[in-house]
Coordinates of C-alpha atoms in Angstrom, one line a residue:
Chain A
M1302 CA 27.4 2.1 -19.7
L1303 CA 30.1 3.9 -17.8
A1304 CA 33.3 2.5 -19.3
G1305 CA 36.2 4.8 -19.0
M1306 CA 34.8 6.7 -16.0
S1307 CA 35.5 6.2 -12.3
P1308 CA 31.9 6.3 -11.1
P1309 CA 30.9 6.4 -7.5
S1310 CA 30.0 2.9 -6.4
G1311 CA 26.4 2.2 -7.2
E1312 CA 27.1 -1.5 -6.8
R1313 CA 27.6 -1.3 -3.1
W1314 CA 24.0 -0.2 -2.8
F1315 CA 22.6 -3.2 -4.7
H1316 CA 22.2 -5.6 -1.8
T1317 CA 20.9 -3.1 0.8
L1318 CA 18.3 -1.6 -1.6
V1319 CA 17.3 -4.4 -4.0
V1320 CA 18.0 -7.6 -2.2
V1321 CA 16.8 -6.4 1.2
G1322 CA 13.8 -4.6 -0.4
A1323 CA 12.8 -7.6 -2.4
S1324 CA 12.9 -9.8 0.7
L1325 CA 10.3 -7.5 2.3
G1326 CA 8.0 -8.1 -0.7
G1327 CA 8.1 -11.8 -0.1
C1328 CA 10.4 -12.8 -2.9
G1329 CA 14.1 -13.5 -2.8
G1330 CA 14.5 -12.6 -6.3
K1331 CA 16.4 -14.5 -9.0
T1332 CA 19.8 -14.4 -7.4
V1333 CA 23.0 -15.7 -8.9
A1334 CA 23.0 -18.6 -6.5
D1335 CA 19.5 -19.6 -7.7
Q1336 CA 20.8 -20.5 -11.1
P1337 CA 21.6 -24.1 -11.6
R1338 CA 25.4 -24.2 -11.9
P1339 CA 26.9 -27.6 -12.2
E1340 CA 30.3 -26.5 -10.9
S1341 CA 28.8 -24.8 -7.9
T1342 CA 28.0 -27.4 -5.3
A1343 CA 27.3 -26.7 -1.7
T1344 CA 30.6 -26.7 0.1
A1345 CA 31.8 -25.6 3.5
G1346 CA 35.1 -23.9 4.3
G1347 CA 35.8 -22.4 0.9
T1348 CA 38.0 -19.4 0.5
G1349 CA 37.6 -15.8 -0.5
S1350 CA 36.0 -15.0 -3.9
S1351 CA 36.0 -18.6 -5.0
G1352 CA 33.6 -19.4 -2.2
S1353 CA 30.6 -20.0 -4.3
A1354 CA 27.8 -22.3 -3.3
G1355 CA 24.6 -22.8 -4.9
S1356 CA 21.2 -24.1 -4.2
G1357 CA 20.7 -25.7 -7.6
G1358 CA 17.5 -23.9 -7.7
G1359 CA 16.0 -25.9 -4.9
G1360 CA 16.8 -23.9 -1.8
I1361 CA 19.1 -25.0 1.0
S1362 CA 18.4 -25.6 4.6
S1363 CA 21.6 -25.0 6.5
P1364 CA 24.2 -22.3 6.7
D1365 CA 26.8 -25.0 6.7
M1366 CA 26.0 -25.6 3.0
C1367 CA 27.4 -22.2 2.1
A1368 CA 31.1 -21.5 1.6
F1369 CA 30.8 -19.0 4.5
V1370 CA 28.1 -19.2 7.1
G1371 CA 27.5 -15.5 6.8
Q1372 CA 26.6 -16.0 3.1
F1373 CA 23.4 -17.9 4.0
M1374 CA 20.5 -15.8 3.1
C1375 CA 16.8 -16.4 3.7
D1376 CA 13.7 -14.3 3.2
D1377 CA 12.6 -15.4 6.7
Y1378 CA 15.1 -16.9 9.0
P1379 CA 12.9 -18.5 11.7
T1380 CA 10.9 -20.4 9.0
K1381 CA 14.0 -20.8 6.6
K1382 CA 11.9 -19.5 3.7
N1383 CA 13.7 -19.3 0.4
C1384 CA 17.2 -19.8 1.7
R1385 CA 20.2 -19.7 -0.5
C1386 CA 23.9 -18.9 -0.5
D1387 CA 25.0 -15.6 -1.8
P1388 CA 28.6 -15.9 -2.9
E1389 CA 28.7 -12.0 -3.2
A1390 CA 28.0 -11.5 0.5
P1391 CA 31.0 -10.4 2.6
A1392 CA 32.7 -13.4 4.2
D1393 CA 34.0 -11.2 7.0
A1394 CA 34.3 -7.5 8.1
G1395 CA 37.4 -7.1 5.9
A1396 CA 35.2 -7.3 2.8
C1397 CA 33.4 -4.1 3.7
Q1398 CA 34.7 -0.6 3.3
N1399 CA 35.1 -0.3 7.0
P1400 CA 34.4 -2.9 9.8
F1401 CA 31.5 -0.9 11.1
Q1402 CA 29.5 -1.7 7.9
Y1403 CA 29.6 -5.4 8.5
S1404 CA 26.2 -6.5 9.7
C1405 CA 24.6 -9.9 10.1
V1406 CA 21.5 -11.5 11.4
S1407 CA 21.7 -13.5 14.7
V1408 CA 19.9 -16.8 14.7
P1409 CA 19.8 -19.3 17.6
C1410 CA 22.0 -22.3 17.1
Q1411 CA 20.0 -25.4 15.9
A1412 CA 22.1 -28.4 16.4
T1413 CA 21.3 -32.0 15.4
A1414 CA 21.7 -34.8 17.8
T1415 CA 25.3 -35.2 16.8
Q1416 CA 26.3 -31.6 16.9
L1417 CA 27.2 -29.3 19.8
C1418 CA 25.6 -25.9 19.9
L1419 CA 27.9 -23.0 20.7
G1420 CA 25.6 -19.9 21.0
E1421 CA 24.2 -18.0 18.1
T1422 CA 25.0 -18.2 14.4
Y1423 CA 25.5 -15.1 12.3
V1424 CA 24.0 -15.3 8.8
G1425 CA 22.7 -13.0 6.2
C1426 CA 25.8 -10.8 6.4
H1427 CA 26.1 -7.7 4.3
C1428 CA 27.9 -4.3 4.2
E1429 CA 25.6 -1.6 5.5
P1430 CA 26.8 1.6 3.6
T1431 CA 25.0 4.0 6.1
A1432 CA 26.7 2.6 9.2
L1433 CA 28.1 5.2 11.5
T1434 CA 31.8 5.3 12.2
P1435 CA 33.7 7.0 15.0
A1436 CA 34.6 9.7 12.6
D1437 CA 30.9 10.7 12.3
C1438 CA 30.8 11.8 15.9
P1439 CA 32.1 15.2 17.1
T1440 CA 34.8 13.1 18.9
P1441 CA 35.5 9.4 18.4
E1442 CA 35.2 8.9 22.2
Q1443 CA 31.4 9.7 21.8
F1444 CA 30.9 6.7 19.5
F1445 CA 29.4 3.8 21.4
C1446 CA 28.1 0.4 20.1
D1447 CA 25.7 -1.9 21.9
K1448 CA 27.6 -4.8 20.4
V1449 CA 31.2 -4.9 19.1
S1450 CA 31.7 -8.6 18.4
P1451 CA 31.5 -10.4 16.0
F1452 CA 30.1 -7.3 14.3
F1453 CA 29.2 -3.8 15.4
A1454 CA 25.6 -3.2 16.2
N1455 CA 23.5 -0.2 17.2
C1456 CA 26.3 2.3 17.1
A1457 CA 25.5 5.9 17.8
C1458 CA 27.0 9.2 18.9
Q1459 CA 26.4 10.0 22.6
S1460 CA 26.0 13.5 23.7
P1461 CA 27.2 15.4 25.6
A1462 CA 30.8 14.3 25.4
V1463 CA 32.2 13.0 28.7
D1464 CA 35.1 15.1 30.0
L1465 CA 37.6 12.2 30.4
T1466 CA 40.0 14.4 32.3
S1467 CA 37.4 14.5 35.1
C1468 CA 37.4 10.7 35.4
H1469 CA 39.4 8.9 38.1
S1470 CA 40.1 6.4 35.3
Y1471 CA 38.3 5.8 32.0
C1472 CA 37.9 2.8 29.6
C1473 CA 37.1 2.7 25.9
Q1474 CA 35.2 0.1 24.0
S1475 CA 38.2 0.0 21.6
N1476 CA 41.6 1.5 21.9
N1477 CA 42.7 1.0 18.4
P1478 CA 40.8 2.7 16.8
R1479 CA 39.9 4.5 19.9
F1480 CA 36.1 5.0 20.5
G1481 CA 33.4 4.6 23.1
C1482 CA 35.2 6.1 26.1
A1483 CA 33.6 6.8 29.5
C1484 CA 34.7 7.0 33.1
C1485 CA 35.1 3.6 34.6
P1486 CA 32.6 2.7 37.2
T1487 CA 33.7 2.9 40.7
M1488 CA 34.5 -0.5 42.1
I1489 CA 33.3 -1.3 45.5
R1490 CA 35.8 -3.6 47.1
Chain B
M924 CA 22.3 9.5 12.7
L925 CA 19.9 8.0 15.2
P926 CA 17.7 5.0 15.2
N927 CA 14.4 5.5 13.5
D928 CA 11.9 5.2 16.3
D929 CA 8.5 4.5 14.9
Q930 CA 6.9 5.8 18.1
M931 CA 8.6 9.2 17.8
N932 CA 7.1 12.0 15.7
E933 CA 9.2 14.2 13.6
D934 CA 9.5 17.0 16.1
A935 CA 10.8 14.6 18.7
R936 CA 13.2 13.1 16.2
L937 CA 14.4 16.6 15.2
A938 CA 15.0 17.5 18.9
R939 CA 16.9 14.4 19.5
L940 CA 19.0 14.8 16.4
V941 CA 19.7 18.5 17.0
G942 CA 20.6 17.8 20.6
S943 CA 23.4 15.5 19.3
L944 CA 24.8 17.9 16.8
D945 CA 27.5 20.5 17.2
F946 CA 26.1 23.6 15.4
A947 CA 29.0 25.7 16.5
E948 CA 31.2 24.4 13.7
D949 CA 32.0 25.5 10.3
A950 CA 29.2 27.9 9.1
R951 CA 30.7 31.0 10.6
T952 CA 34.0 30.4 8.8
C953 CA 32.3 30.9 5.4
P954 CA 32.2 34.3 3.7
P955 CA 28.7 35.8 4.0
Q956 CA 27.9 35.3 0.4
V957 CA 28.7 31.6 0.6
Q958 CA 26.7 31.3 3.8
A959 CA 23.7 32.9 2.0
L960 CA 24.0 30.5 -0.9
L961 CA 24.3 27.4 1.4
G962 CA 21.3 28.6 3.4
A963 CA 19.3 29.0 0.2
L964 CA 20.3 25.6 -1.0
W965 CA 19.3 23.9 2.2
R966 CA 16.0 25.8 2.1
R967 CA 15.4 24.3 -1.3
R968 CA 16.2 20.9 0.1
A969 CA 13.6 21.5 2.8
E970 CA 10.9 22.4 0.3
N971 CA 11.7 19.3 -1.8
E972 CA 11.5 17.0 1.2
L973 CA 8.1 18.4 2.1
R974 CA 6.9 17.8 -1.4
T975 CA 8.2 14.3 -1.3
S976 CA 6.1 13.7 1.9
E977 CA 3.0 14.5 -0.2
V978 CA 4.0 12.0 -2.8
F979 CA 4.4 9.3 -0.2
L980 CA 0.9 10.2 1.1
Q981 CA -0.5 9.5 -2.3
L982 CA 1.6 6.4 -2.8
H983 CA 0.5 5.0 0.6
A984 CA -3.1 5.4 -0.5
E985 CA -2.4 3.5 -3.7
L986 CA -0.4 0.7 -2.1
S987 CA -3.1 0.1 0.5
R988 CA -5.0 -1.2 -2.5
F989 CA -2.1 -3.2 -3.8
P990 CA -1.3 -6.6 -2.3
T991 CA 1.4 -4.9 -0.2
P992 CA 2.8 -6.8 2.8
P993 CA 2.0 -4.9 6.1
R994 CA 5.6 -4.1 6.9
V995 CA 6.1 -2.5 3.5
L996 CA 2.9 -0.5 3.9
Q997 CA 4.2 0.6 7.3
L998 CA 7.5 1.7 5.6
C999 CA 5.5 3.8 3.3
A1000 CA 3.5 5.3 6.1
D1001 CA 6.7 6.1 8.0
A1002 CA 8.2 7.7 4.9
I1003 CA 5.4 10.4 5.1
S1004 CA 6.7 11.6 8.4
D1005 CA 10.3 10.8 7.6
E1006 CA 10.2 13.4 4.8
V1007 CA 8.6 16.0 7.0
F1008 CA 11.4 15.3 9.5
H1009 CA 14.0 15.8 6.7
A1010 CA 12.3 19.0 5.7
K1011 CA 12.7 20.3 9.3
I1012 CA 16.3 19.2 9.5
C1013 CA 17.0 21.0 6.2
A1014 CA 15.3 24.1 7.4
R1015 CA 17.4 24.0 10.5
M1016 CA 20.5 23.7 8.4
A1017 CA 19.3 26.8 6.4
E1018 CA 19.1 28.6 9.7
H1019 CA 22.5 27.5 10.6
Y1020 CA 23.9 29.2 7.5
G1021 CA 22.1 32.4 8.5
C1022 CA 18.7 32.2 6.9
Q1023 CA 15.9 33.7 9.0
P1024 CA 13.7 31.0 10.6
A1025 CA 10.5 30.8 8.6
P1026 CA 7.8 28.3 8.4
L1027 CA 7.9 26.0 5.4
A1028 CA 4.8 26.6 3.2
A1029 CA 2.6 23.6 2.8
P1030 CA 3.3 22.5 -0.8
L1031 CA 0.5 22.0 -3.3
P1032 CA -0.2 18.3 -3.5
P1033 CA 1.6 17.1 -6.5
R1034 CA -0.4 15.5 -9.2
S1035 CA -0.3 11.7 -9.0
P1036 CA 1.5 10.1 -12.0
S1037 CA -0.8 8.6 -14.6
F1038 CA 0.3 5.7 -16.7
P1039 CA -1.7 4.5 -19.8
V1040 CA -2.3 0.9 -18.5
C1041 CA -5.5 -0.9 -18.0
S1042 CA -4.5 -2.8 -14.9
P1043 CA -4.8 -0.9 -11.6
R1044 CA -2.3 -3.4 -10.1
V1045 CA 0.3 -2.5 -12.7
H1046 CA -0.6 1.2 -12.3
R1047 CA 0.1 1.1 -8.6
A1048 CA 3.3 -0.9 -9.1
L1049 CA 4.5 1.7 -11.6
F1050 CA 3.9 4.5 -9.2
A1051 CA 6.0 2.6 -6.5
V1052 CA 8.7 1.9 -9.1
L1053 CA 8.8 5.5 -10.3
H1054 CA 9.0 7.1 -6.9
C1055 CA 10.9 4.4 -4.9
S1056 CA 12.9 2.1 -7.1
V1057 CA 14.0 4.9 -9.4
S1058 CA 13.7 8.3 -7.6
E1059 CA 14.6 7.2 -4.1
T1060 CA 17.5 5.1 -5.4
L1061 CA 18.8 8.1 -7.2
A1062 CA 18.5 10.0 -3.9
V1063 CA 20.5 7.3 -2.2
T1064 CA 23.5 7.5 -4.5
Y1065 CA 23.2 11.3 -4.7
L1066 CA 23.2 11.7 -0.9
S1067 CA 26.0 9.1 -0.6
A1068 CA 28.1 11.3 -2.9
C1069 CA 27.1 14.4 -1.0
L1070 CA 28.2 12.6 2.2
A1071 CA 31.6 11.8 0.7
E1072 CA 32.0 15.4 -0.3
A1073 CA 31.0 16.9 3.1
S1074 CA 33.8 17.9 5.3
S1075 CA 32.3 18.7 8.7
S1076 CA 30.9 16.2 11.2
L1077 CA 27.7 18.3 11.4
L1078 CA 27.0 17.9 7.7
R1079 CA 27.9 14.3 7.7
A1080 CA 25.6 13.5 10.6
V1081 CA 22.7 15.4 8.9
L1082 CA 23.2 13.8 5.5
K1083 CA 23.7 10.3 7.0
Q1084 CA 20.4 10.7 8.9
I1085 CA 18.6 11.6 5.7
L1086 CA 20.4 8.9 3.7
Q1087 CA 19.5 6.2 6.2
D1088 CA 15.8 6.9 5.7
E1089 CA 16.0 7.2 1.9
V1090 CA 17.5 3.7 1.9
R1091 CA 14.3 2.4 3.5
H1092 CA 12.2 4.4 1.1
S1093 CA 14.0 2.9 -1.9
R1094 CA 13.3 -0.6 -0.6
I1095 CA 9.5 0.0 -0.9
G1096 CA 9.8 0.0 -4.6
W1097 CA 11.9 -3.1 -4.8
A1098 CA 9.5 -4.8 -2.4
V1099 CA 6.6 -4.0 -4.7
L1100 CA 8.5 -5.2 -7.7
A1101 CA 9.1 -8.5 -5.9
A1102 CA 5.4 -9.1 -5.1
P1103 CA 4.5 -12.6 -6.2
E1104 CA 1.0 -11.2 -7.2
L1105 CA 2.7 -9.4 -10.2
S1106 CA 2.3 -11.8 -13.2
Q1107 CA 4.8 -12.2 -16.0
A1108 CA 2.6 -10.0 -18.2
D1109 CA 2.6 -7.3 -15.5
R1110 CA 6.4 -7.5 -15.3
S1111 CA 6.7 -7.2 -19.0
S1112 CA 4.4 -4.2 -19.0
I1113 CA 6.5 -2.6 -16.2
A1114 CA 9.7 -3.3 -18.1
R1115 CA 8.4 -1.6 -21.1
F1116 CA 7.6 1.5 -19.1
M1117 CA 11.1 1.7 -17.5
P1118 CA 12.6 4.1 -20.1
A1119 CA 9.7 6.5 -19.5
L1120 CA 10.1 6.3 -15.8
L1121 CA 13.9 6.8 -15.9
D1122 CA 13.4 9.7 -18.4
A1123 CA 11.0 11.5 -16.1
C1124 CA 13.1 11.1 -13.0
V1125 CA 16.4 11.9 -14.5
A1126 CA 15.0 15.0 -16.1
V1127 CA 14.0 16.3 -12.8
W1128 CA 17.3 15.6 -11.2
L1129 CA 19.3 17.2 -14.0
A1130 CA 16.9 20.0 -14.9
D1131 CA 18.6 23.3 -15.8
D1132 CA 18.2 25.6 -12.8
A1133 CA 19.4 29.1 -12.9
E1134 CA 19.4 29.3 -9.1
Y1135 CA 21.7 26.4 -8.7
P1136 CA 25.4 27.3 -8.7
A1137 CA 27.6 25.9 -11.4
E1138 CA 30.2 25.2 -8.8
P1139 CA 28.8 24.8 -5.4
P1140 CA 31.2 25.6 -2.5
P1141 CA 33.3 22.5 -1.9
G1142 CA 33.1 20.6 1.3
H1143 CA 29.5 21.5 2.1
G1144 CA 27.7 18.5 0.7
F1145 CA 26.5 19.7 -2.7
L1146 CA 27.5 18.5 -6.1
D1147 CA 27.9 20.2 -9.4
Q1148 CA 25.8 19.1 -12.5
R1149 CA 28.4 16.6 -13.6
G1150 CA 28.6 15.2 -10.1
I1151 CA 24.9 14.8 -10.0
A1152 CA 24.9 13.1 -13.4
T1153 CA 27.6 10.7 -12.3
T1154 CA 25.5 9.7 -9.2
V1155 CA 22.5 9.2 -11.5
A1156 CA 24.6 6.9 -13.7
A1157 CA 25.9 5.0 -10.7
A1158 CA 22.3 4.4 -9.5
I1159 CA 21.1 3.2 -12.9
D1160 CA 24.2 1.1 -13.6
G1161 CA 24.8 -0.3 -10.2
V1162 CA 21.3 -0.7 -8.7
I1163 CA 18.4 -0.2 -11.1
L1164 CA 19.4 -2.3 -14.1
P1165 CA 20.7 -5.2 -12.0
G1166 CA 17.8 -4.8 -9.7
L1167 CA 15.3 -5.3 -12.6
E1168 CA 17.3 -8.4 -13.7
H1169 CA 17.4 -9.7 -10.1
L1170 CA 13.7 -9.6 -10.0
G1171 CA 13.2 -11.3 -13.4
L1172 CA 12.3 -8.2 -15.4
D1173 CA 13.6 -7.6 -18.9
A1174 CA 16.2 -4.8 -18.3
E1175 CA 16.9 -4.3 -22.0
P1176 CA 14.5 -1.4 -22.6
A1177 CA 15.9 0.4 -19.6
R1178 CA 19.5 -0.4 -20.6
A1179 CA 19.0 1.0 -24.1
W1180 CA 17.6 4.2 -22.7
A1181 CA 20.5 4.4 -20.2
D1182 CA 23.2 3.8 -22.8
A1183 CA 21.7 6.6 -24.9
W1184 CA 21.4 8.9 -21.9
S1185 CA 24.9 8.3 -20.7
R1186 CA 26.4 9.1 -24.1
R1187 CA 24.6 12.5 -24.0
A1188 CA 25.0 13.4 -20.3
L1189 CA 28.4 12.0 -19.6
P1190 CA 30.5 12.3 -22.8
E1191 CA 34.0 10.8 -22.3

C-alpha cells in the first residue's frame, strides 16, 4: 500500500501489539511458524535470518528446537501451552533498534537426566519499542536498570540526580555508554 | 516513563511522574504565541484522553459480558484510569506552556457504537476491535512518531508514558480477536465490518480541524496532517492488516479499503 514512501515503521509494533495481545486472549494466532513448511525443520544453532524453525503445526516442547533459544514462544511458559518457534523474533540485542529494547522471558532451567542445568533460560525474546534509554532521562547518569544482563529490565529514571562531585568515588552500571551512576558505598575494612 | 502500578491511582501516578520530570526546560524559550498554541494543543489532548476514558468504561461493561479472560478484563479496567491519568498529564503540560490551571470538564458520555449484527458476541468484539485494535493501534504509531519528533527530554518522558499505556490498550482488541469462542462465522462477520471500522476511525484522526495548525511548531511532539496520515498508514500496513491475517481473519476487505484510502490520502 505504501510503495514509494518511507513510512514510519508500523511493522515494529506488530509483535508487541498483535502477538502479545493475542496471547492474552488465549490464542497464539496463526503464526508463520505454524504453517507446515517441509524445508523448515527444527534445528539448533542456525544463523541470522536463515534461522527458521517450525513446529510443523504440531507445537514444540523445547527451546532447543528453535534456531535460537530466544525465538521459542509460548502462550503460557510454565505449562508450555501452544509453543512454537518464531523466526522473526530477535536472536540477540543487536536485532533491536537499541539494546535496551531487547526483552525476554526468564524460565527456570529444566534439564533431563543427561543434561546439566546452568541457571535460567531466556525465551520469548522481542524488541520492546517503548523501552526507556539513558537519553530519555534528564541525564544519562540517572538511568538505572534492575537487570543489565543478558538483557536490560525494569529501567527507569531516578530523581533527583545524584551530585557525583560530592561522592568520595562513584560507580556506574555501564561506562560505555555511561549510565546508572551513584556514589560507591563506603567500604568498612 | 514509570512502571504502571495497578495499586496506584492516577493522582499518585501523576505525582510520581511529575516528580521525575524537569519542567524547567524548553517552554520558556518559545515565543509567547507558540507557547499559547502548544498549551491549547495539550489541552485538547487532555480533553480527548478524558473522553477515551469514558469509552473504556463502556467497553469494560460490554467485555464483562464477553468471554474475556480476567487479565484482559483487568487491562480494560486499568485503561479507564490510565486515560484519566493521561488527561491529567496533558493538562499539566498545557500549564507548562502557560495555560491557566483549569479543571477538565467531565465529558458527555460518548454514544456506544452500534453495529447491525444479530450476535451480541460479535457486537462486543466489534466494539473492542474498533476502539482497541484500530483506534488504539493508530494511537500507538501516532505517539511513536510524535516521540521521534519531540526534542526535549520532558516531552519524550511524557509521550513515552502515554505510549506505554496505549500499547496495553491496543492489546485488548487483539486479545478479543484471538478469543477461541469466536467462531469462523463470527470472524467472517468481523472481517466484513473492517472497512467500516477503519473508515470511522481514520475519519476522526484526519478530520479537518480549523483549530489545528497546518504546520505545528517543530520539536514539540505534534505532527502535521501528512505526518498523521503517514502514521495511520503505518498502523494499517504494519499492524492491522497483518494482525487480521495472523488471527485467521480475511484481511482482503480491509486491504481493499486501505489501498483506496492510501491513494486518496497519500498521493505519491
